[in-house]
Amino acid sequence: MTRQITIDPITRIEGHSRITIQLAEDGSVQDARFHVTQYRGFEKFVEGRPFYEMPGIMGRICGICTVSHELASAKACDEIMAVRIPHTAASLRRITNLGSIIQSHALSFFYLSSPDFLLGMESDPAKRSIFGLAQTHPEIARDGVRLRKFGQEIVERVAGRRLHPQGIVPGGMADPLTEEAREAILKDLPEIYALLHRTLDWFKRAMEDYHLEIRTFGNFPTLFMGTVDRAGRLDLYDGKLRIIDERGKRVGDDFDARSYQDFLGEAVEPWTYMKFPYYKPLGYPDGIYRVGPLARLNIIDTCGTPLADQEFAEFRQLDRSVVLSSFYFHYARLIECVYAVEKIEDLLNEPDIFDTQVRAHAGPNSGEGIGVTEAPRGTLIHHYRVDDQGRMTWANLIVSTTHNNLAMNRAVQQVAHRYVDGNKLTEGMLNRVEAVIRTFDPCLSCSTHAQNQLAMRVELVDASGSVIDEVVRG
Ligand code: MG
Ligand code: NI
């Protein structure tokens, strides 16, 4: 018996996906899986194109993560050209990256997830959206819109355009910073600091009502990976990769991201298009790790900016050594926003920020380039090979969401075991299964390198393999 119920017009995750919950004979949950059902291969389709076109082309993988792809791509191109980009260019890339992370975190936190915290996991799905919030919590909805716009405007002011900016180029940036752009951003900062302060305030209080979710939302030991600078501080643009275990101990030395293939393997499963990266020395699937805001706050020694470090000290008190619950991704996102605003202010106050030398010019001088940066959702790797003419012969991308694939699947299992019972999908159960996925803020357009479309299907399958309940959102 198959039934289809449409509950909600918006899935609140990016891309095309499906969750299957498999029941045993006695009706208890046996297994649960998160599938990604779309595929479009950018890696193949760029072969034969000149390398310098890559930032522009790769930026189109995703409308949300454009800047991250452009940055990782431009960094891979810098290596193919064998140049070191001017210091000011690196600072402008950093500011653009931070603006992009703020807009993405604002989208994830306010638009996609805050309705759950403010209206409740069981609330009417028709109202559980940013539009519903505009009615019940207008100030918070306004803050979400404002923060997102602030991030978008930074990208626009520093890199040229809001969507698919053209300022990020191989060798640096296309244009230097203007005085107007700097002034406009600095003028907004007091308002944005205040906005983040009050957001952290209500969110910390709201978390007190979510003990059960905190306990069951992807709360298990894994490794964590992210980028740190030489002093072990948070760095969202460049540095070494650090992996820690569930007790907070470093697993090996911090390593050069260019050697990612020595550390990270990619497993394939027949039931999904998304690959399963794992930490090679531990094998598959024991080498499960998480990336993104939660991972980054777990691996660092400090953020390196005063306000973020105050929040970070509080965050670290949540758990004995490492913060394991994926529910805290939300909290980590807000702390990263504070860090990003402080860092943007620092960078805009660098004495050489208006320097007009922002681009190194060169042809292809190396057959290979690896560009790695921290995207909103975690470590992003672009790896290219070119021929003597600089034409692409091979590309490999490991996108942030993909690193989290094993953990997202395990998190769905954990929530399904806790909340799903019998053969009927209820709204509260369904929303929690989705909500645990939203903690990771997956970008499915990115991870399948597929086009942006919104739809998600949840299937409940009985022991004989028939679908007994199904919900489509999209
Ligand atoms: Mg790939
Ligand atoms: Ni994306």
Short mmCIF file of C-alpha atoms and ligand atoms in Angstrom, two decimals:
data_model
loop_
_atom_site.label_atom_id
_atom_site.label_comp_id
_atom_site.label_asym_id
_atom_site.label_seq_id
_atom_site.Cartn_x
_atom_site.Cartn_y
_atom_site.Cartn_z
CA MET A 1 0.00 0.00 0.00
CA THR A 2 1.57 3.25 -1.12
CA ARG A 3 0.36 6.61 0.01
CA GLN A 4 1.65 10.02 -0.81
CA ILE A 5 1.02 13.03 1.38
CA THR A 6 2.19 16.52 0.53
CA ILE A 7 2.74 18.50 3.68
CA ASP A 8 5.00 21.45 3.13
CA PRO A 9 5.84 23.57 0.10
CA ILE A 10 9.46 24.04 1.16
CA THR A 11 11.98 21.41 2.22
CA ARG A 12 14.43 23.91 3.68
CA ILE A 13 17.50 22.17 2.32
CA GLU A 14 19.27 22.87 -0.96
CA GLY A 15 18.80 20.26 -3.68
CA HIS A 16 17.13 17.01 -4.52
CA SER A 17 17.09 14.23 -1.96
CA ARG A 18 15.28 11.36 -0.34
CA ILE A 19 15.26 9.71 3.05
CA THR A 20 14.30 6.06 3.36
CA ILE A 21 13.39 4.56 6.70
CA GLN A 22 13.47 0.78 6.70
CA LEU A 23 11.33 -1.06 9.25
CA ALA A 24 11.89 -4.54 10.66
CA GLU A 25 9.13 -7.24 10.94
CA ASP A 26 8.06 -5.91 14.35
CA GLY A 27 7.69 -2.36 13.02
CA SER A 28 10.83 -0.99 14.67
CA VAL A 29 13.38 1.00 12.68
CA GLN A 30 16.07 -1.18 11.14
CA ASP A 31 17.93 1.29 8.93
CA ALA A 32 17.64 4.80 7.52
CA ARG A 33 19.37 6.35 4.55
CA PHE A 34 19.82 9.78 3.07
CA HIS A 35 19.97 9.56 -0.73
CA VAL A 36 20.86 12.19 -3.24
CA THR A 37 19.01 11.60 -6.45
CA GLN A 38 20.43 14.01 -8.98
CA TYR A 39 23.64 14.11 -10.87
CA ARG A 40 25.36 16.46 -13.25
CA GLY A 41 29.10 16.08 -13.70
CA PHE A 42 30.99 19.38 -13.78
CA GLU A 43 34.26 17.47 -13.48
CA LYS A 44 33.80 15.85 -16.89
CA PHE A 45 32.20 18.77 -18.58
CA VAL A 46 35.14 21.17 -18.00
CA GLU A 47 37.67 18.92 -19.75
CA GLY A 48 39.26 20.72 -22.71
CA ARG A 49 38.42 24.21 -21.40
CA PRO A 50 41.25 26.70 -20.64
CA PHE A 51 42.12 26.62 -16.94
CA TYR A 52 41.63 30.37 -16.48
CA GLU A 53 37.94 29.99 -17.23
CA MET A 54 37.50 27.69 -14.23
CA PRO A 55 36.55 30.20 -11.50
CA GLY A 56 33.74 31.51 -13.70
CA ILE A 57 32.53 28.06 -14.72
CA MET A 58 32.91 26.35 -11.35
CA GLY A 59 31.10 29.22 -9.63
CA ARG A 60 28.00 28.08 -11.47
CA ILE A 61 27.95 24.71 -9.72
CA CYS A 62 25.80 26.31 -7.09
CA GLY A 63 23.89 29.55 -6.59
CA ILE A 64 24.47 29.49 -2.83
CA CYS A 65 28.16 28.52 -2.73
CA THR A 66 29.37 30.45 -5.78
CA VAL A 67 32.06 32.41 -3.96
CA SER A 68 33.48 29.30 -2.29
CA HIS A 69 33.81 27.49 -5.62
CA GLU A 70 35.33 30.55 -7.26
CA LEU A 71 37.89 30.84 -4.47
CA ALA A 72 38.92 27.19 -4.43
CA SER A 73 39.08 27.29 -8.21
CA ALA A 74 41.13 30.50 -8.33
CA LYS A 75 43.53 29.02 -5.77
CA ALA A 76 43.98 25.91 -7.94
CA CYS A 77 44.64 28.26 -10.90
CA ASP A 78 47.22 30.26 -8.86
CA GLU A 79 49.10 26.98 -8.50
CA ILE A 80 48.85 26.14 -12.19
CA MET A 81 50.31 29.58 -12.90
CA ALA A 82 52.89 28.98 -10.11
CA VAL A 83 52.36 32.49 -8.71
CA ARG A 84 52.00 33.95 -5.25
CA ILE A 85 49.16 36.41 -5.31
CA PRO A 86 49.65 39.97 -3.91
CA HIS A 87 48.94 40.34 -0.20
CA THR A 88 46.09 42.79 -0.78
CA ALA A 89 44.48 40.38 -3.25
CA ALA A 90 44.53 37.68 -0.58
CA SER A 91 42.92 40.08 1.90
CA LEU A 92 40.17 40.98 -0.59
CA ARG A 93 39.54 37.29 -1.28
CA ARG A 94 39.31 36.73 2.47
CA ILE A 95 36.76 39.52 2.91
CA THR A 96 34.69 38.14 0.02
CA ASN A 97 34.82 34.65 1.53
CA LEU A 98 33.72 35.95 4.94
CA GLY A 99 30.83 37.88 3.38
CA SER A 100 29.75 34.77 1.55
CA ILE A 101 29.94 32.68 4.73
CA ILE A 102 27.80 35.24 6.59
CA GLN A 103 25.09 35.24 3.91
CA SER A 104 25.06 31.44 3.79
CA HIS A 105 24.98 31.05 7.59
CA ALA A 106 22.16 33.61 7.75
CA LEU A 107 20.20 31.62 5.21
CA SER A 108 20.75 28.35 7.08
CA PHE A 109 20.13 29.68 10.57
CA PHE A 110 17.32 32.19 10.09
CA TYR A 111 15.50 31.06 6.96
CA LEU A 112 15.84 27.29 7.16
CA SER A 113 16.21 26.36 10.83
CA SER A 114 15.09 29.11 13.20
CA PRO A 115 11.36 28.35 12.58
CA ASP A 116 12.02 25.01 14.32
CA PHE A 117 13.48 26.73 17.41
CA LEU A 118 10.90 29.51 17.60
CA LEU A 119 7.70 27.73 16.57
CA GLY A 120 8.56 24.20 17.67
CA MET A 121 9.38 20.93 15.89
CA GLU A 122 5.71 19.89 16.01
CA SER A 123 4.25 23.19 14.80
CA ASP A 124 2.10 23.59 11.70
CA PRO A 125 4.45 23.10 8.73
CA ALA A 126 2.56 25.70 6.70
CA LYS A 127 3.65 28.36 9.21
CA ARG A 128 7.07 26.89 9.98
CA SER A 129 9.05 29.10 7.59
CA ILE A 130 10.62 32.54 7.40
CA PHE A 131 7.22 33.79 6.21
CA GLY A 132 5.58 32.33 9.30
CA LEU A 133 8.24 34.00 11.43
CA ALA A 134 7.48 37.35 9.85
CA GLN A 135 4.05 37.05 11.51
CA THR A 136 5.05 35.68 14.91
CA HIS A 137 8.61 37.00 15.39
CA PRO A 138 8.93 39.95 13.01
CA GLU A 139 12.10 41.33 14.58
CA ILE A 140 13.93 38.00 14.24
CA ALA A 141 12.74 37.55 10.66
CA ARG A 142 13.99 41.07 9.90
CA ASP A 143 17.36 40.26 11.48
CA GLY A 144 17.69 37.20 9.24
CA VAL A 145 16.96 39.17 6.12
CA ARG A 146 19.33 41.96 7.24
CA LEU A 147 22.23 39.64 8.05
CA ARG A 148 21.91 37.82 4.74
CA LYS A 149 21.84 41.12 2.86
CA PHE A 150 24.90 42.36 4.76
CA GLY A 151 26.85 39.30 3.60
CA GLN A 152 25.61 39.59 0.04
CA GLU A 153 26.50 43.26 -0.12
CA ILE A 154 30.06 42.54 0.98
CA VAL A 155 30.47 40.09 -1.89
CA GLU A 156 28.99 42.64 -4.26
CA ARG A 157 31.09 45.54 -2.97
CA VAL A 158 34.40 43.68 -2.95
CA ALA A 159 34.07 41.16 -5.78
CA GLY A 160 31.72 42.97 -8.14
CA ARG A 161 28.39 41.19 -8.29
CA ARG A 162 26.10 39.54 -5.78
CA LEU A 163 25.50 36.33 -7.70
CA HIS A 164 28.41 34.91 -9.69
CA PRO A 165 30.85 37.71 -8.88
CA GLN A 166 33.59 38.18 -11.46
CA GLY A 167 36.14 39.78 -9.19
CA ILE A 168 37.81 36.54 -8.12
CA VAL A 169 40.30 35.63 -10.83
CA PRO A 170 43.38 33.41 -11.29
CA GLY A 171 46.31 35.34 -9.81
CA GLY A 172 44.27 37.46 -7.41
CA MET A 173 41.37 39.88 -7.86
CA ALA A 174 40.16 41.73 -10.96
CA ASP A 175 39.86 45.10 -9.22
CA PRO A 176 41.22 46.87 -6.14
CA LEU A 177 38.92 47.92 -3.30
CA THR A 178 37.22 51.31 -3.53
CA GLU A 179 36.95 53.79 -0.65
CA GLU A 180 33.16 53.83 -1.02
CA ALA A 181 32.99 50.05 -0.63
CA ARG A 182 35.15 50.11 2.49
CA GLU A 183 33.17 52.95 4.08
CA ALA A 184 29.83 51.33 3.26
CA ILE A 185 30.84 48.06 4.93
CA LEU A 186 32.38 49.71 8.01
CA LYS A 187 29.27 51.83 8.50
CA ASP A 188 27.10 48.70 8.83
CA LEU A 189 29.28 46.97 11.44
CA PRO A 190 27.81 48.37 14.70
CA GLU A 191 24.32 47.34 13.60
CA ILE A 192 25.52 43.85 12.65
CA TYR A 193 27.40 43.34 15.94
CA ALA A 194 24.22 44.24 17.82
CA LEU A 195 22.14 41.93 15.64
CA LEU A 196 24.45 38.98 16.31
CA HIS A 197 24.57 39.75 20.01
CA ARG A 198 20.78 39.59 20.40
CA THR A 199 20.57 36.50 18.17
CA LEU A 200 23.05 34.59 20.34
CA ASP A 201 21.08 35.74 23.33
CA TRP A 202 17.73 34.28 22.28
CA PHE A 203 19.27 31.20 20.72
CA LYS A 204 21.14 30.23 23.89
CA ARG A 205 17.86 30.48 25.78
CA ALA A 206 15.99 28.53 23.10
CA MET A 207 18.53 25.70 23.27
CA GLU A 208 17.39 24.95 26.82
CA ASP A 209 14.15 23.54 25.38
CA TYR A 210 15.95 21.15 23.05
CA HIS A 211 17.76 18.77 25.39
CA LEU A 212 16.28 15.73 23.73
CA GLU A 213 17.17 16.94 20.25
CA ILE A 214 20.67 17.83 21.40
CA ARG A 215 21.04 14.27 22.71
CA THR A 216 19.80 12.58 19.55
CA PHE A 217 20.62 14.90 16.64
CA GLY A 218 23.78 13.39 15.23
CA ASN A 219 25.32 13.05 18.66
CA PHE A 220 28.07 10.44 18.31
CA PRO A 221 31.86 10.26 18.16
CA THR A 222 33.53 11.02 14.83
CA LEU A 223 36.69 12.68 13.66
CA PHE A 224 36.50 16.40 12.84
CA MET A 225 38.38 18.24 10.10
CA GLY A 226 38.98 21.88 9.22
CA THR A 227 41.60 24.50 8.42
CA VAL A 228 43.83 26.25 10.97
CA ASP A 229 46.47 28.95 10.63
CA ARG A 230 50.05 28.53 11.89
CA ALA A 231 49.03 29.43 15.42
CA GLY A 232 46.13 26.94 15.49
CA ARG A 233 43.52 29.67 15.07
CA LEU A 234 40.39 29.58 12.93
CA ASP A 235 41.19 30.35 9.29
CA LEU A 236 38.46 30.19 6.68
CA TYR A 237 40.59 30.93 3.62
CA ASP A 238 43.97 29.25 3.89
CA GLY A 239 46.17 27.14 6.15
CA LYS A 240 46.74 23.52 7.07
CA LEU A 241 44.15 20.85 7.57
CA ARG A 242 43.78 19.51 11.09
CA ILE A 243 41.96 16.34 12.09
CA ILE A 244 41.04 15.57 15.69
CA ASP A 245 39.33 12.58 17.26
CA GLU A 246 36.27 12.49 19.53
CA ARG A 247 38.42 13.18 22.60
CA GLY A 248 39.93 16.26 21.01
CA LYS A 249 43.31 14.66 20.33
CA ARG A 250 45.04 15.51 17.09
CA VAL A 251 45.18 12.64 14.65
CA GLY A 252 48.65 13.04 13.11
CA ASP A 253 50.22 16.42 12.38
CA ASP A 254 48.36 19.23 10.65
CA PHE A 255 48.84 18.50 6.97
CA ASP A 256 49.15 20.37 3.71
CA ALA A 257 45.77 20.30 2.01
CA ARG A 258 47.59 19.49 -1.24
CA SER A 259 48.24 16.01 0.09
CA TYR A 260 44.53 15.38 0.71
CA GLN A 261 44.67 12.18 -1.34
CA ASP A 262 47.04 10.60 1.18
CA PHE A 263 44.48 11.15 3.95
CA LEU A 264 41.05 11.12 2.39
CA GLY A 265 39.48 8.27 0.47
CA GLU A 266 36.10 8.37 -1.31
CA ALA A 267 33.81 5.34 -1.12
CA VAL A 268 30.84 4.83 -3.44
CA GLU A 269 27.50 3.24 -2.54
CA PRO A 270 25.08 1.99 -5.19
CA TRP A 271 22.04 3.72 -3.67
CA THR A 272 23.15 7.35 -3.84
CA TYR A 273 25.06 9.72 -6.14
CA MET A 274 26.84 11.32 -3.24
CA LYS A 275 30.26 9.81 -2.43
CA PHE A 276 31.40 8.91 1.08
CA PRO A 277 34.76 10.42 1.95
CA TYR A 278 36.60 8.85 4.90
CA TYR A 279 39.89 9.26 6.73
CA LYS A 280 42.06 6.70 4.99
CA PRO A 281 44.18 5.43 7.89
CA LEU A 282 41.00 4.29 9.68
CA GLY A 283 39.34 2.84 6.58
CA TYR A 284 35.69 2.91 5.45
CA PRO A 285 33.41 3.51 7.29
CA ASP A 286 35.44 3.81 10.53
CA GLY A 287 37.16 6.90 9.16
CA ILE A 288 33.94 8.90 9.48
CA TYR A 289 34.55 12.62 10.02
CA ARG A 290 32.61 15.86 10.08
CA VAL A 291 33.47 19.26 8.58
CA GLY A 292 31.86 22.70 8.77
CA PRO A 293 31.21 25.15 11.62
CA LEU A 294 30.95 22.54 14.40
CA ALA A 295 34.10 20.76 13.22
CA ARG A 296 35.99 24.02 12.84
CA LEU A 297 35.22 25.14 16.39
CA ASN A 298 36.23 21.71 17.64
CA ILE A 299 39.64 21.62 15.94
CA ILE A 300 40.91 25.15 16.67
CA ASP A 301 42.82 26.41 19.68
CA THR A 302 41.17 29.85 19.48
CA CYS A 303 39.18 31.93 16.98
CA GLY A 304 41.72 34.73 17.24
CA THR A 305 39.23 37.63 17.53
CA PRO A 306 38.03 38.95 20.92
CA LEU A 307 34.22 38.74 20.69
CA ALA A 308 34.21 35.37 18.94
CA ASP A 309 36.68 34.04 21.52
CA GLN A 310 34.33 35.02 24.35
CA GLU A 311 31.57 33.00 22.72
CA PHE A 312 34.00 30.21 21.88
CA ALA A 313 34.98 29.86 25.54
CA GLU A 314 31.30 29.31 26.39
CA PHE A 315 30.83 26.90 23.50
CA ARG A 316 33.75 24.78 24.72
CA GLN A 317 31.99 24.33 28.08
CA LEU A 318 29.16 22.40 26.40
CA ASP A 319 31.00 19.11 26.40
CA ARG A 320 34.01 17.66 28.15
CA SER A 321 36.51 17.84 25.31
CA VAL A 322 34.76 17.95 21.96
CA VAL A 323 31.24 19.15 21.18
CA LEU A 324 29.69 16.06 19.59
CA SER A 325 26.04 16.88 18.94
CA SER A 326 25.30 18.08 15.41
CA PHE A 327 22.56 20.24 16.91
CA TYR A 328 25.36 22.61 17.88
CA PHE A 329 26.19 23.27 14.25
CA HIS A 330 23.60 26.06 14.58
CA TYR A 331 25.38 27.61 17.53
CA ALA A 332 28.76 27.28 15.81
CA ARG A 333 27.34 29.08 12.75
CA LEU A 334 26.44 32.11 14.86
CA ILE A 335 29.87 32.19 16.51
CA GLU A 336 31.49 32.03 13.10
CA CYS A 337 29.39 35.01 12.01
CA VAL A 338 30.75 37.02 14.93
CA TYR A 339 34.27 35.97 13.98
CA ALA A 340 33.64 36.85 10.33
CA VAL A 341 32.46 40.38 11.16
CA GLU A 342 35.47 41.01 13.42
CA LYS A 343 37.83 39.65 10.79
CA ILE A 344 36.26 41.77 8.03
CA GLU A 345 36.79 44.84 10.21
CA ASP A 346 40.47 43.90 10.78
CA LEU A 347 41.07 43.28 7.08
CA LEU A 348 39.40 46.54 6.02
CA ASN A 349 41.74 48.36 8.41
CA GLU A 350 44.92 46.88 6.93
CA PRO A 351 47.16 49.77 5.80
CA ASP A 352 47.62 48.40 2.27
CA ILE A 353 43.97 47.43 1.66
CA PHE A 354 43.62 49.98 -1.20
CA ASP A 355 46.79 48.76 -2.93
CA THR A 356 46.11 48.65 -6.66
CA GLN A 357 48.39 45.67 -7.34
CA VAL A 358 45.92 42.88 -6.83
CA ARG A 359 46.67 40.48 -9.65
CA ALA A 360 49.63 38.36 -10.74
CA HIS A 361 49.69 37.52 -14.44
CA ALA A 362 51.12 34.30 -15.85
CA GLY A 363 50.34 31.45 -18.22
CA PRO A 364 50.34 27.81 -17.23
CA ASN A 365 53.61 26.93 -15.49
CA SER A 366 52.55 23.77 -13.74
CA GLY A 367 50.50 20.80 -14.89
CA GLU A 368 48.58 20.56 -11.67
CA GLY A 369 46.86 22.77 -9.11
CA ILE A 370 45.04 22.09 -5.87
CA GLY A 371 42.91 24.82 -4.31
CA VAL A 372 41.47 24.38 -0.84
CA THR A 373 39.38 26.78 1.18
CA GLU A 374 36.79 26.66 3.95
CA ALA A 375 33.30 27.11 2.52
CA PRO A 376 30.28 27.81 4.76
CA ARG A 377 29.65 24.06 5.02
CA GLY A 378 33.26 22.96 5.40
CA THR A 379 36.46 22.21 3.54
CA LEU A 380 36.21 22.58 -0.23
CA ILE A 381 38.82 21.03 -2.53
CA HIS A 382 39.32 21.74 -6.23
CA HIS A 383 42.05 19.68 -7.92
CA TYR A 384 42.91 20.28 -11.59
CA ARG A 385 45.33 18.91 -14.17
CA VAL A 386 46.11 20.75 -17.43
CA ASP A 387 48.07 20.06 -20.62
CA ASP A 388 50.96 22.25 -21.92
CA GLN A 389 48.47 24.69 -23.40
CA GLY A 390 46.70 25.08 -20.08
CA ARG A 391 43.64 23.12 -21.14
CA MET A 392 41.88 21.11 -18.49
CA THR A 393 42.54 17.37 -18.75
CA TRP A 394 41.13 16.27 -15.40
CA ALA A 395 39.31 17.71 -12.39
CA ASN A 396 38.33 16.38 -9.00
CA LEU A 397 36.15 18.25 -6.56
CA ILE A 398 35.44 17.29 -2.99
CA VAL A 399 32.72 19.61 -1.73
CA SER A 400 31.92 20.35 1.88
CA THR A 401 28.60 18.57 2.07
CA THR A 402 30.11 15.36 0.73
CA HIS A 403 32.59 15.13 3.62
CA ASN A 404 29.61 14.98 5.95
CA ASN A 405 27.75 12.28 4.03
CA LEU A 406 28.61 9.40 6.36
CA ALA A 407 27.77 11.48 9.42
CA MET A 408 24.49 12.71 7.91
CA ASN A 409 23.44 9.14 7.24
CA ARG A 410 24.31 8.07 10.75
CA ALA A 411 22.47 11.09 12.13
CA VAL A 412 19.31 10.19 10.20
CA GLN A 413 19.55 6.67 11.64
CA GLN A 414 19.92 8.02 15.15
CA VAL A 415 16.88 10.28 14.86
CA ALA A 416 14.77 7.63 13.11
CA HIS A 417 15.56 5.13 15.90
CA ARG A 418 14.54 7.64 18.51
CA TYR A 419 11.43 9.14 16.91
CA VAL A 420 9.98 6.79 14.30
CA ASP A 421 7.68 4.05 15.48
CA GLY A 422 5.21 1.88 13.60
CA ASN A 423 4.05 2.45 10.08
CA LYS A 424 2.81 6.01 9.99
CA LEU A 425 4.88 9.12 9.47
CA THR A 426 3.82 11.91 11.80
CA GLU A 427 4.66 15.55 11.34
CA GLY A 428 6.89 15.88 14.41
CA MET A 429 8.85 12.77 13.48
CA LEU A 430 9.20 13.78 9.88
CA ASN A 431 10.31 17.28 10.72
CA ARG A 432 12.95 15.96 13.13
CA VAL A 433 14.39 13.66 10.48
CA GLU A 434 14.63 16.67 8.20
CA ALA A 435 15.83 18.93 10.96
CA VAL A 436 18.81 16.72 11.76
CA ILE A 437 19.82 16.95 8.12
CA ARG A 438 19.41 20.73 8.29
CA THR A 439 21.88 20.95 11.19
CA PHE A 440 24.57 20.04 8.63
CA ASP A 441 23.06 22.56 6.18
CA PRO A 442 23.78 20.28 3.24
CA CYS A 443 24.06 21.83 -0.17
CA LEU A 444 22.96 19.11 -2.52
CA SER A 445 23.42 21.14 -5.68
CA CYS A 446 27.05 21.35 -4.69
CA SER A 447 27.55 17.79 -3.65
CA THR A 448 26.17 16.26 -6.81
CA HIS A 449 27.42 19.22 -8.83
CA ALA A 450 23.81 19.30 -9.98
CA GLN A 451 21.39 22.10 -10.61
CA ASN A 452 19.57 23.85 -7.85
CA GLN A 453 16.17 22.31 -7.26
CA LEU A 454 14.22 21.84 -4.12
CA ALA A 455 12.54 18.56 -3.34
CA MET A 456 12.79 15.89 -0.73
CA ARG A 457 10.99 12.62 -0.32
CA VAL A 458 10.75 10.57 2.85
CA GLU A 459 9.80 6.90 2.45
CA LEU A 460 8.84 4.41 5.11
CA VAL A 461 9.58 0.86 3.90
CA ASP A 462 8.33 -2.28 5.63
CA ALA A 463 10.23 -5.55 6.09
CA SER A 464 8.99 -6.93 2.76
CA GLY A 465 10.30 -3.89 0.88
CA SER A 466 7.02 -2.14 0.12
CA VAL A 467 6.61 1.55 0.68
CA ILE A 468 3.97 1.98 3.36
CA ASP A 469 4.10 5.72 3.75
CA GLU A 470 5.68 8.50 1.76
CA VAL A 471 5.87 12.25 2.00
CA VAL A 472 7.08 14.57 -0.73
CA ARG A 473 8.13 18.11 -0.03
CA GLY A 474 9.06 20.41 -2.83
MG MG B 1 34.40 14.71 -6.73
NI NI B 2 26.28 24.79 -2.81
#
